[in-house]
mmCIF file of C-alpha atoms and ligand atoms in Angstrom:
data_model
loop_
_atom_site.group_PDB
_atom_site.id
_atom_site.type_symbol
_atom_site.label_atom_id
_atom_site.label_comp_id
_atom_site.label_asym_id
_atom_site.label_seq_id
_atom_site.Cartn_x
_atom_site.Cartn_y
_atom_site.Cartn_z
ATOM 1 C CA PRO A 1 -48.429 74.967 84.623
ATOM 2 C CA GLU A 2 -48.992 78.677 83.997
ATOM 3 C CA ALA A 3 -45.337 79.643 83.797
ATOM 4 C CA ILE A 4 -41.990 77.926 83.820
ATOM 5 C CA THR A 5 -38.425 79.185 84.106
ATOM 6 C CA VAL A 6 -36.313 78.904 81.005
ATOM 7 C CA GLN A 7 -33.803 76.748 82.896
ATOM 8 C CA GLU A 8 -36.442 74.334 84.126
ATOM 9 C CA LEU A 9 -37.860 73.972 80.633
ATOM 10 C CA ALA A 10 -34.330 73.436 79.279
ATOM 11 C CA ASN A 11 -33.784 70.668 81.845
ATOM 12 C CA ARG A 12 -36.989 68.931 80.862
ATOM 13 C CA MET A 13 -36.089 69.170 77.194
ATOM 14 C CA ALA A 14 -32.477 68.132 77.832
ATOM 15 C CA GLU A 15 -31.294 71.244 75.988
ATOM 16 C CA LYS A 16 -28.882 73.988 77.052
ATOM 17 C CA GLY A 17 -30.517 76.959 78.788
ATOM 18 C CA ALA A 18 -28.461 79.338 76.662
ATOM 19 C CA ASP A 19 -29.807 77.773 73.476
ATOM 20 C CA LEU A 20 -33.365 78.381 74.667
ATOM 21 C CA VAL A 21 -32.538 81.995 75.511
ATOM 22 C CA LYS A 22 -31.135 82.398 72.002
ATOM 23 C CA ALA A 23 -34.213 80.889 70.389
ATOM 24 C CA LEU A 24 -36.479 83.072 72.526
ATOM 25 C CA PHE A 25 -34.498 86.125 71.483
ATOM 26 C CA LYS A 26 -35.182 85.235 67.851
ATOM 27 C CA MET A 27 -38.869 84.997 68.740
ATOM 28 C CA GLY A 28 -38.650 88.507 70.172
ATOM 29 C CA VAL A 29 -38.761 87.468 73.846
ATOM 30 C CA MET A 30 -35.922 88.911 75.887
ATOM 31 C CA VAL A 31 -35.333 86.766 78.993
ATOM 32 C CA THR A 32 -32.541 85.193 81.025
ATOM 33 C CA VAL A 33 -32.445 81.504 82.041
ATOM 34 C CA ASN A 34 -33.838 82.342 85.479
ATOM 35 C CA GLN A 35 -36.876 84.211 84.232
ATOM 36 C CA THR A 36 -40.222 82.607 83.556
ATOM 37 C CA ILE A 37 -42.123 82.358 80.283
ATOM 38 C CA ASP A 38 -45.815 81.599 79.880
ATOM 39 C CA GLN A 39 -47.234 78.350 78.615
ATOM 40 C CA ASP A 40 -47.921 79.516 75.055
ATOM 41 C CA THR A 41 -44.353 80.704 74.654
ATOM 42 C CA ALA A 42 -43.034 77.492 76.194
ATOM 43 C CA GLU A 43 -45.109 75.440 73.780
ATOM 44 C CA LEU A 44 -43.836 77.386 70.783
ATOM 45 C CA LEU A 45 -40.299 76.925 71.996
ATOM 46 C CA VAL A 46 -40.751 73.206 72.515
ATOM 47 C CA GLU A 47 -42.098 72.966 68.989
ATOM 48 C CA GLU A 48 -39.197 75.015 67.682
ATOM 49 C CA PHE A 49 -36.831 72.413 69.126
ATOM 50 C CA GLY A 50 -38.842 69.607 67.586
ATOM 51 C CA HIS A 51 -39.979 68.059 70.857
ATOM 52 C CA ASN A 52 -43.440 66.746 71.570
ATOM 53 C CA ILE A 53 -45.573 68.611 74.045
ATOM 54 C CA THR A 54 -47.031 66.601 76.902
ATOM 55 C CA LEU A 55 -48.914 68.613 79.455
ATOM 56 C CA VAL A 56 -48.918 65.921 82.097
ATOM 57 C CA SER A 57 -51.133 67.613 84.623
ATOM 58 C CA GLU A 58 -53.760 68.409 82.017
ATOM 59 C CA SER A 59 -53.877 65.120 80.179
ATOM 60 C CA ASP A 60 -56.650 63.754 82.382
ATOM 61 C CA VAL A 61 -58.980 66.644 81.722
ATOM 62 C CA ASP A 62 -57.937 68.064 78.388
ATOM 63 C CA ILE A 63 -57.311 66.492 75.027
ATOM 64 C CA ASP A 64 -53.740 65.390 74.498
ATOM 65 C CA HIS A 65 -52.775 64.801 70.883
ATOM 66 C CA SER A 66 -49.074 64.169 71.358
ATOM 67 C CA ALA A 67 -49.352 60.373 71.258
ATOM 68 C CA ASP A 68 -52.076 60.405 68.666
ATOM 69 C CA VAL A 69 -50.261 59.875 65.366
ATOM 70 C CA ASP A 70 -52.075 58.278 62.447
ATOM 71 C CA ALA A 71 -50.650 55.012 61.170
ATOM 72 C CA GLU A 72 -48.874 55.136 57.829
ATOM 73 C CA GLU A 73 -51.411 52.875 56.085
ATOM 74 C CA THR A 74 -54.332 55.138 57.049
ATOM 75 C CA LEU A 75 -52.872 58.174 55.271
ATOM 76 C CA GLN A 76 -54.298 59.393 51.985
ATOM 77 C CA THR A 77 -53.289 62.269 49.716
ATOM 78 C CA ARG A 78 -55.027 65.523 50.621
ATOM 79 C CA PRO A 79 -55.272 68.808 48.710
ATOM 80 C CA PRO A 80 -52.715 71.552 49.442
ATOM 81 C CA VAL A 81 -53.641 74.611 51.505
ATOM 82 C CA VAL A 82 -52.280 77.798 49.976
ATOM 83 C CA THR A 83 -51.860 81.293 51.447
ATOM 84 C CA ILE A 84 -51.188 84.371 49.337
ATOM 85 C CA MET A 85 -48.904 86.994 50.810
ATOM 86 C CA GLY A 86 -47.325 90.198 49.578
ATOM 87 C CA HIS A 87 -47.316 93.973 49.788
ATOM 88 C CA VAL A 88 -50.523 96.008 49.864
ATOM 89 C CA ASP A 89 -51.881 96.802 46.386
ATOM 90 C CA HIS A 90 -49.605 94.251 44.737
ATOM 91 C CA GLY A 91 -52.652 92.258 43.701
ATOM 92 C CA LYS A 92 -53.346 89.590 46.362
ATOM 93 C CA THR A 93 -57.118 89.997 46.351
ATOM 94 C CA SER A 94 -57.237 90.224 42.556
ATOM 95 C CA LEU A 95 -55.214 87.023 42.241
ATOM 96 C CA LEU A 96 -57.420 85.202 44.784
ATOM 97 C CA ASP A 97 -60.491 86.283 42.810
ATOM 98 C CA ALA A 98 -58.939 85.230 39.509
ATOM 99 C CA LEU A 99 -57.996 81.821 40.912
ATOM 100 C CA ARG A 100 -61.490 81.384 42.333
ATOM 101 C CA GLY A 101 -62.751 82.078 38.831
ATOM 102 C CA THR A 102 -60.894 79.034 37.483
ATOM 103 C CA ASP A 103 -62.974 76.649 39.650
ATOM 104 C CA VAL A 104 -64.760 74.233 37.319
ATOM 105 C CA VAL A 105 -67.329 73.336 39.998
ATOM 106 C CA ARG A 106 -68.290 76.954 40.489
ATOM 107 C CA GLY A 107 -68.701 77.268 36.759
ATOM 108 C CA GLU A 108 -71.167 74.373 36.696
ATOM 109 C CA ALA A 109 -73.123 75.405 39.775
ATOM 110 C CA GLY A 110 -73.647 78.961 38.620
ATOM 111 C CA GLY A 111 -71.215 80.265 41.196
ATOM 112 C CA ILE A 112 -72.681 81.940 44.238
ATOM 113 C CA THR A 113 -69.601 82.927 46.195
ATOM 114 C CA GLN A 114 -69.776 82.746 49.970
ATOM 115 C CA HIS A 115 -66.913 84.549 51.659
ATOM 116 C CA ILE A 116 -66.116 82.159 54.476
ATOM 117 C CA GLY A 117 -62.374 82.854 54.863
ATOM 118 C CA ALA A 118 -61.200 80.065 52.587
ATOM 119 C CA TYR A 119 -62.255 78.398 49.380
ATOM 120 C CA GLN A 120 -61.461 75.313 47.379
ATOM 121 C CA ILE A 121 -61.224 75.013 43.614
ATOM 122 C CA LYS A 122 -61.332 72.005 41.353
ATOM 123 C CA THR A 123 -58.891 72.418 38.479
ATOM 124 C CA LYS A 124 -59.554 71.416 34.873
ATOM 125 C CA GLY A 125 -57.509 68.297 35.591
ATOM 126 C CA GLY A 126 -59.736 67.413 38.555
ATOM 127 C CA ASP A 127 -57.250 68.298 41.308
ATOM 128 C CA LEU A 128 -58.362 70.181 44.400
ATOM 129 C CA ILE A 129 -56.588 73.225 45.862
ATOM 130 C CA THR A 130 -57.614 75.136 48.988
ATOM 131 C CA PHE A 131 -56.871 78.839 49.282
ATOM 132 C CA LEU A 132 -56.998 80.819 52.484
ATOM 133 C CA ASP A 133 -58.996 83.867 51.543
ATOM 134 C CA THR A 134 -57.444 86.065 54.210
ATOM 135 C CA PRO A 135 -54.295 87.288 52.538
ATOM 136 C CA GLY A 136 -51.607 89.034 54.467
ATOM 137 C CA HIS A 137 -48.930 88.006 56.857
ATOM 138 C CA GLU A 138 -50.885 89.010 59.938
ATOM 139 C CA ALA A 139 -53.423 86.234 59.632
ATOM 140 C CA PHE A 140 -50.602 83.827 58.773
ATOM 141 C CA THR A 141 -48.458 84.903 61.716
ATOM 142 C CA GLU A 142 -51.347 84.991 64.148
ATOM 143 C CA MET A 143 -52.362 81.462 63.247
ATOM 144 C CA ARG A 144 -48.796 80.258 63.511
ATOM 145 C CA MET A 145 -48.336 81.931 66.876
ATOM 146 C CA ARG A 146 -51.386 80.065 68.082
ATOM 147 C CA GLY A 147 -49.750 76.833 67.023
ATOM 148 C CA ALA A 148 -51.764 76.388 63.848
ATOM 149 C CA ASN A 149 -49.639 75.632 60.835
ATOM 150 C CA VAL A 150 -52.343 75.135 58.250
ATOM 151 C CA THR A 151 -50.517 76.604 55.263
ATOM 152 C CA ASP A 152 -48.675 74.133 53.043
ATOM 153 C CA ILE A 153 -47.569 76.565 50.352
ATOM 154 C CA VAL A 154 -47.160 80.347 50.264
ATOM 155 C CA ILE A 155 -47.622 82.316 47.069
ATOM 156 C CA LEU A 156 -45.527 85.447 47.307
ATOM 157 C CA VAL A 157 -47.171 88.099 45.175
ATOM 158 C CA VAL A 158 -44.884 90.815 43.816
ATOM 159 C CA ALA A 159 -46.169 93.445 41.412
ATOM 160 C CA GLY A 160 -43.874 93.452 38.395
ATOM 161 C CA ASP A 161 -44.405 97.169 37.868
ATOM 162 C CA ASP A 162 -43.206 97.899 41.406
ATOM 163 C CA GLY A 163 -40.543 96.089 43.431
ATOM 164 C CA LEU A 164 -39.842 94.417 46.736
ATOM 165 C CA MET A 165 -41.636 96.500 49.338
ATOM 166 C CA PRO A 166 -41.584 96.312 53.175
ATOM 167 C CA GLN A 167 -44.479 93.849 53.390
ATOM 168 C CA THR A 168 -42.908 91.742 50.653
ATOM 169 C CA ILE A 169 -39.804 91.378 52.802
ATOM 170 C CA GLU A 170 -41.908 90.618 55.877
ATOM 171 C CA ALA A 171 -43.808 87.963 53.967
ATOM 172 C CA ILE A 172 -40.503 86.409 52.875
ATOM 173 C CA ASN A 173 -39.260 86.362 56.462
ATOM 174 C CA HIS A 174 -42.451 84.864 57.854
ATOM 175 C CA THR A 175 -42.499 82.194 55.183
ATOM 176 C CA LYS A 176 -38.887 81.287 55.848
ATOM 177 C CA ALA A 177 -39.481 81.204 59.614
ATOM 178 C CA ALA A 178 -42.417 78.870 59.093
ATOM 179 C CA GLY A 179 -40.391 76.629 56.813
ATOM 180 C CA VAL A 180 -43.169 76.700 54.234
ATOM 181 C CA PRO A 181 -42.222 76.419 50.547
ATOM 182 C CA MET A 182 -42.857 79.474 48.418
ATOM 183 C CA ILE A 183 -43.925 80.099 44.858
ATOM 184 C CA VAL A 184 -43.224 83.606 43.542
ATOM 185 C CA ALA A 185 -46.004 85.113 41.429
ATOM 186 C CA ILE A 186 -44.864 88.240 39.607
ATOM 187 C CA THR A 187 -48.190 89.914 38.926
ATOM 188 C CA LYS A 188 -49.583 92.632 36.706
ATOM 189 C CA ALA A 189 -47.846 91.114 33.667
ATOM 190 C CA ASP A 190 -50.263 93.044 31.426
ATOM 191 C CA LYS A 191 -48.828 96.407 32.449
ATOM 192 C CA PRO A 192 -46.388 98.236 30.147
ATOM 193 C CA GLU A 193 -44.076 99.051 33.081
ATOM 194 C CA TYR A 194 -43.783 95.322 33.928
ATOM 195 C CA LYS A 195 -40.175 94.274 34.626
ATOM 196 C CA SER A 196 -40.125 90.769 36.046
ATOM 197 C CA GLN A 197 -36.363 90.270 35.691
ATOM 198 C CA LYS A 198 -35.729 93.168 38.049
ATOM 199 C CA ILE A 199 -37.882 91.422 40.667
ATOM 200 C CA ARG A 200 -35.967 88.152 40.264
ATOM 201 C CA GLU A 201 -32.678 89.985 40.803
ATOM 202 C CA ARG A 202 -33.974 91.786 43.882
ATOM 203 C CA LEU A 203 -35.131 88.461 45.325
ATOM 204 C CA LEU A 204 -31.539 87.201 45.215
ATOM 205 C CA GLU A 205 -30.702 89.732 47.911
ATOM 206 C CA HIS A 206 -33.083 87.826 50.169
ATOM 207 C CA GLU A 207 -31.616 84.451 49.252
ATOM 208 C CA ILE A 208 -34.557 83.559 47.087
ATOM 209 C CA VAL A 209 -33.181 82.087 43.901
ATOM 210 C CA VAL A 210 -36.014 81.442 41.468
ATOM 211 C CA GLU A 211 -36.019 78.837 38.705
ATOM 212 C CA GLN A 212 -35.340 81.436 36.025
ATOM 213 C CA MET A 213 -32.145 82.303 37.920
ATOM 214 C CA SER A 214 -31.265 78.588 38.143
ATOM 215 C CA GLY A 215 -32.586 78.258 41.686
ATOM 216 C CA ASP A 216 -35.216 75.953 43.075
ATOM 217 C CA VAL A 217 -37.985 78.398 44.003
ATOM 218 C CA GLN A 218 -40.741 78.234 41.397
ATOM 219 C CA ASP A 219 -41.699 81.554 39.812
ATOM 220 C CA VAL A 220 -44.441 82.499 37.419
ATOM 221 C CA GLU A 221 -45.552 85.610 35.553
ATOM 222 C CA VAL A 222 -49.265 86.270 36.000
ATOM 223 C CA SER A 223 -51.940 88.822 35.324
ATOM 224 C CA ALA A 224 -55.116 88.764 37.368
ATOM 225 C CA LYS A 225 -56.584 91.109 34.790
ATOM 226 C CA THR A 226 -56.091 88.997 31.650
ATOM 227 C CA GLY A 227 -55.771 85.602 33.342
ATOM 228 C CA ALA A 228 -52.361 85.047 31.759
ATOM 229 C CA GLY A 229 -50.183 82.628 33.733
ATOM 230 C CA LEU A 230 -52.973 81.348 35.995
ATOM 231 C CA ASP A 231 -52.848 77.822 34.557
ATOM 232 C CA GLU A 232 -49.096 77.786 34.993
ATOM 233 C CA LEU A 233 -49.453 78.971 38.595
ATOM 234 C CA ILE A 234 -51.948 76.190 39.301
ATOM 235 C CA GLU A 235 -49.591 73.648 37.739
ATOM 236 C CA LYS A 236 -46.763 74.857 39.965
ATOM 237 C CA ILE A 237 -48.924 74.636 43.071
ATOM 238 C CA LEU A 238 -49.818 71.041 42.186
ATOM 239 C CA LEU A 239 -46.187 70.195 41.486
ATOM 240 C CA GLN A 240 -45.127 71.649 44.829
ATOM 241 C CA ALA A 241 -47.942 69.773 46.575
ATOM 242 C CA GLU A 242 -46.778 66.526 45.011
ATOM 243 C CA LEU A 243 -43.248 67.112 46.289
ATOM 244 C CA LEU A 244 -44.622 67.719 49.782
ATOM 245 C CA GLU A 245 -46.554 64.417 49.764
ATOM 246 C CA LEU A 246 -49.421 65.947 51.728
ATOM 247 C CA ARG A 247 -51.419 63.242 53.413
ATOM 248 C CA ALA A 248 -53.997 62.789 56.158
ATOM 249 C CA ASN A 249 -56.166 60.041 57.575
ATOM 250 C CA PRO A 250 -59.751 60.757 56.464
ATOM 251 C CA ASP A 251 -61.260 57.810 58.389
ATOM 252 C CA ARG A 252 -61.146 59.029 61.951
ATOM 253 C CA SER A 253 -62.785 61.614 64.189
ATOM 254 C CA ALA A 254 -62.068 65.051 62.832
ATOM 255 C CA GLU A 255 -59.558 67.659 63.847
ATOM 256 C CA ALA A 256 -59.834 71.071 62.224
ATOM 257 C CA THR A 257 -58.432 74.579 62.549
ATOM 258 C CA VAL A 258 -60.555 77.704 62.848
ATOM 259 C CA VAL A 259 -59.794 80.089 60.007
ATOM 260 C CA GLU A 260 -62.448 82.650 60.765
ATOM 261 C CA ALA A 261 -65.231 83.016 63.332
ATOM 262 C CA LYS A 262 -68.007 85.465 63.973
ATOM 263 C CA LEU A 263 -71.363 85.942 65.635
ATOM 264 C CA ASP A 264 -74.186 86.002 63.091
ATOM 265 C CA LYS A 265 -77.363 87.723 64.270
ATOM 266 C CA GLY A 266 -79.611 85.048 62.790
ATOM 267 C CA LYS A 267 -77.493 81.899 62.844
ATOM 268 C CA GLY A 268 -75.510 82.446 66.061
ATOM 269 C CA PRO A 269 -71.784 81.694 66.333
ATOM 270 C CA LEU A 270 -70.258 80.639 63.011
ATOM 271 C CA ALA A 271 -66.786 79.320 62.339
ATOM 272 C CA THR A 272 -65.015 78.510 59.123
ATOM 273 C CA VAL A 273 -62.759 75.565 59.782
ATOM 274 C CA LEU A 274 -60.220 73.746 57.699
ATOM 275 C CA ILE A 275 -60.158 69.992 58.260
ATOM 276 C CA ASN A 276 -56.657 68.820 59.229
ATOM 277 C CA ARG A 277 -57.453 65.128 59.496
ATOM 278 C CA GLY A 278 -60.453 62.904 59.816
ATOM 279 C CA THR A 279 -63.880 63.725 58.413
ATOM 280 C CA LEU A 280 -66.208 66.184 60.126
ATOM 281 C CA LYS A 281 -69.852 65.153 59.981
ATOM 282 C CA VAL A 282 -73.173 66.737 60.779
ATOM 283 C CA GLY A 283 -74.091 65.684 64.321
ATOM 284 C CA ASP A 284 -70.476 65.432 65.535
ATOM 285 C CA ILE A 285 -69.848 66.727 69.059
ATOM 286 C CA PHE A 286 -66.741 68.831 69.460
ATOM 287 C CA VAL A 287 -64.583 71.161 71.524
ATOM 288 C CA VAL A 288 -63.128 74.236 69.872
ATOM 289 C CA GLY A 289 -60.884 76.454 72.002
ATOM 290 C CA THR A 290 -62.918 77.164 75.131
ATOM 291 C CA GLN A 291 -66.237 76.337 73.443
ATOM 292 C CA SER A 292 -68.135 73.128 72.924
ATOM 293 C CA GLY A 293 -70.765 72.381 70.320
ATOM 294 C CA ARG A 294 -72.427 69.978 67.941
ATOM 295 C CA VAL A 295 -72.320 70.330 64.154
ATOM 296 C CA ARG A 296 -75.844 71.452 63.254
ATOM 297 C CA ALA A 297 -75.051 72.173 59.606
ATOM 298 C CA MET A 298 -72.082 72.829 57.337
ATOM 299 C CA HIS A 299 -71.735 74.901 54.172
ATOM 300 C CA ASP A 300 -68.946 75.160 51.659
ATOM 301 C CA ASP A 301 -67.703 78.326 49.953
ATOM 302 C CA LYS A 302 -70.350 77.906 47.262
ATOM 303 C CA GLY A 303 -73.118 77.983 49.866
ATOM 304 C CA ARG A 304 -73.902 74.295 49.407
ATOM 305 C CA GLN A 305 -74.965 72.144 52.352
ATOM 306 C CA ILE A 306 -72.247 69.632 53.226
ATOM 307 C CA LYS A 307 -72.946 66.444 55.206
ATOM 308 C CA SER A 308 -69.325 65.428 55.734
ATOM 309 C CA ALA A 309 -66.075 67.345 55.258
ATOM 310 C CA PRO A 310 -62.796 65.536 54.387
ATOM 311 C CA PRO A 311 -59.210 66.794 54.974
ATOM 312 C CA SER A 312 -58.297 70.223 53.521
ATOM 313 C CA LEU A 313 -61.913 71.201 52.862
ATOM 314 C CA PRO A 314 -62.910 74.560 54.333
ATOM 315 C CA VAL A 315 -66.449 74.571 55.725
ATOM 316 C CA GLU A 316 -68.601 76.942 57.700
ATOM 317 C CA VAL A 317 -69.873 75.219 60.824
ATOM 318 C CA LEU A 318 -73.118 76.010 62.646
ATOM 319 C CA GLY A 319 -73.802 74.772 66.133
ATOM 320 C CA LEU A 320 -71.107 76.311 68.316
ATOM 321 C CA GLY A 321 -71.695 77.325 71.929
ATOM 322 C CA GLY A 322 -69.736 80.526 71.428
ATOM 323 C CA VAL A 323 -67.346 82.268 69.062
ATOM 324 C CA PRO A 324 -63.868 80.670 68.994
ATOM 325 C CA MET A 325 -60.647 82.381 67.915
ATOM 326 C CA SER A 326 -58.943 81.902 64.578
ATOM 327 C CA GLY A 327 -56.180 79.365 65.024
ATOM 328 C CA ASP A 328 -58.168 77.364 67.603
ATOM 329 C CA THR A 329 -58.348 73.632 67.056
ATOM 330 C CA LEU A 330 -61.702 71.937 66.722
ATOM 331 C CA THR A 331 -61.602 68.386 68.056
ATOM 332 C CA VAL A 332 -64.425 65.892 67.817
ATOM 333 C CA VAL A 333 -65.037 64.075 71.095
ATOM 334 C CA GLU A 334 -67.118 61.041 72.034
ATOM 335 C CA ASN A 335 -69.976 62.725 73.900
ATOM 336 C CA GLU A 336 -71.417 65.969 75.213
ATOM 337 C CA ALA A 337 -70.266 65.405 78.781
ATOM 338 C CA ARG A 338 -66.676 65.098 77.583
ATOM 339 C CA ALA A 339 -67.029 68.202 75.405
ATOM 340 C CA ARG A 340 -68.386 70.231 78.303
ATOM 341 C CA GLU A 341 -65.697 68.952 80.655
ATOM 342 C CA VAL A 342 -62.861 69.977 78.347
ATOM 343 C CA ALA A 343 -64.441 73.311 77.431
ATOM 344 C CA SER A 344 -65.120 74.324 81.022
ATOM 345 C CA TYR A 345 -61.632 73.256 82.073
ATOM 346 C CA ARG A 346 -60.191 75.442 79.327
ATOM 347 C CA GLN A 347 -62.442 78.331 80.328
ATOM 348 C CA GLU A 348 -61.139 78.096 83.903
ATOM 349 C CA GLN A 349 -57.573 78.012 82.632
ATOM 350 C CA ALA A 350 -58.183 81.044 80.442
ATOM 351 C CA THR A 351 -59.744 82.981 83.315
ATOM 352 C CA ALA A 352 -56.885 82.073 85.637
ATOM 353 C CA LYS A 353 -54.406 83.233 83.025
ATOM 354 C CA ARG A 354 -56.147 86.547 82.538
ATOM 355 C CA THR A 355 -56.199 87.303 86.265
ATOM 356 C CA THR A 356 -52.800 86.005 87.382
ATOM 357 C CA ALA A 357 -50.370 86.064 84.489
ATOM 358 C CA ALA A 358 -48.490 89.046 83.205
ATOM 359 C CA PRO A 359 -49.721 90.490 79.892
ATOM 360 C CA ALA A 360 -49.452 87.630 77.449
ATOM 361 C CA SER A 361 -46.043 87.617 75.885
ATOM 362 C CA LEU A 362 -47.790 86.371 72.762
ATOM 363 C CA GLU A 363 -48.637 89.982 72.060
ATOM 364 C CA ASN A 364 -45.024 91.010 72.561
ATOM 365 C CA MET A 365 -43.821 88.266 70.294
ATOM 366 C CA PHE A 366 -46.317 89.256 67.704
ATOM 367 C CA SER A 367 -45.320 92.917 67.650
ATOM 368 C CA ALA A 368 -41.652 92.007 67.738
ATOM 369 C CA LEU A 369 -42.092 89.937 64.628
ATOM 370 C CA LYS A 370 -44.066 92.491 62.676
HETATM 371 P P1 GDP B 401 -53.970 93.744 47.348
HETATM 372 O O1 GDP B 401 -53.932 94.964 48.213
HETATM 373 O O2 GDP B 401 -52.641 93.067 47.333
HETATM 374 O O3 GDP B 401 -55.091 92.810 47.683
HETATM 375 O O4 GDP B 401 -54.168 94.251 45.839
HETATM 376 P P2 GDP B 401 -55.476 94.289 44.945
HETATM 377 O O5 GDP B 401 -55.817 92.960 44.435
HETATM 378 O O6 GDP B 401 -56.534 95.016 45.694
HETATM 379 O O7 GDP B 401 -54.962 95.143 43.716
HETATM 380 C C1 GDP B 401 -54.488 96.462 43.864
HETATM 381 C C2 GDP B 401 -54.711 97.191 42.562
HETATM 382 O O8 GDP B 401 -53.967 96.585 41.509
HETATM 383 C C3 GDP B 401 -56.177 97.191 42.089
HETATM 384 O O9 GDP B 401 -56.467 98.450 41.526
HETATM 385 C C4 GDP B 401 -56.200 96.100 41.043
HETATM 386 O O10 GDP B 401 -57.194 96.327 40.056
HETATM 387 C C5 GDP B 401 -54.815 96.203 40.440
HETATM 388 N N1 GDP B 401 -54.349 94.918 39.906
HETATM 389 C C6 GDP B 401 -54.246 93.753 40.577
HETATM 390 N N2 GDP B 401 -53.780 92.783 39.777
HETATM 391 C C7 GDP B 401 -53.605 93.337 38.561
HETATM 392 C C8 GDP B 401 -53.134 92.849 37.287
HETATM 393 O O11 GDP B 401 -52.782 91.676 37.120
HETATM 394 N N3 GDP B 401 -53.063 93.745 36.262
HETATM 395 C C9 GDP B 401 -53.428 95.056 36.415
HETATM 396 N N4 GDP B 401 -53.315 95.842 35.364
HETATM 397 N N5 GDP B 401 -53.857 95.532 37.586
HETATM 398 C C10 GDP B 401 -53.957 94.704 38.654
HETATM 399 MG MG1 MG B 402 -56.490 92.941 49.272
#
């Protein structure tokens, strides 16, 4: 199933062809009902319409998650996963560093920071929060385009001595498109030129009505420099997380999303993954994208060895057969034969796609959205 016409997909989904064309247009793909779209685009579209994806012809060989929903009673509260977005130089990195500095565990352990693409803090109150350490809408959009919706909450950073800038607007649009709740952090509160009210008014033009303007989007004044407002920001993240009722089943084979991956000269392929559900353990056999592997070791963002990783914990995994792509799903399977079967099937599919299909419309969609 490399490509499908829009009409055929509409028939299968029992939707109107014209509605699909409209939705595709919004995604930046210009086609008529009689033209074909590739599988990735089709999958995105199916998701957009809230249908489940069942790739019938692949289900024998590949891993099909569509029927695999965890029972209500197995679900437990999991920490929120937060992404920070905003315009360049508005203070994303500074805020991420300042928030990392509030981690009580890091304080105790002496705090050797490992930059693995994500980190988790324990608040004074004992709550856990995971931050994706790759700020910017590109990482967010790329992951989303690859079907990975790992972000639960977006913090929109706006410098209070500046204003809404092009990347601020883009971040707003991406967040809205993803349907992810937003908390507005008006940063650089220590600066004399700071005018947070002006920012709140500007946000109205983008239909973001913050609490201070009697809306329901939480906003907070912060300074990464002095630490002012950080506690309040953390409180608001926890409040938002509570409203979202984030839950996952920790007692099952793990499923995780690749946040970052690279080839290390000494250690070989490394991937930072975020556990979506289940618990990833040392020794687990898995498939990730077109690669298979076995968890040789795991480290957290403090460089500590981890034996098992529960939902929402970011860990660096050693033991991959190759370097996966960010946004790929890591799935634990029962044995090595199964892992190899799925991985090699996916490799064949990927090769076939490269040689037969037109340039991936994923790229087009991506640039259209930028
Ligand atoms: P990014 O591009 O969004 O990651 O922004 P950075 O975190 O790199 O910050 C850009 C500049 O703003 C740097 O020079 C920071 O030192 C400065 N900055 C960031 N946050 C604050 C703040 O809260 N107060 C002050 N005074 N400067 C800040
Ligand atoms: Mg930065």
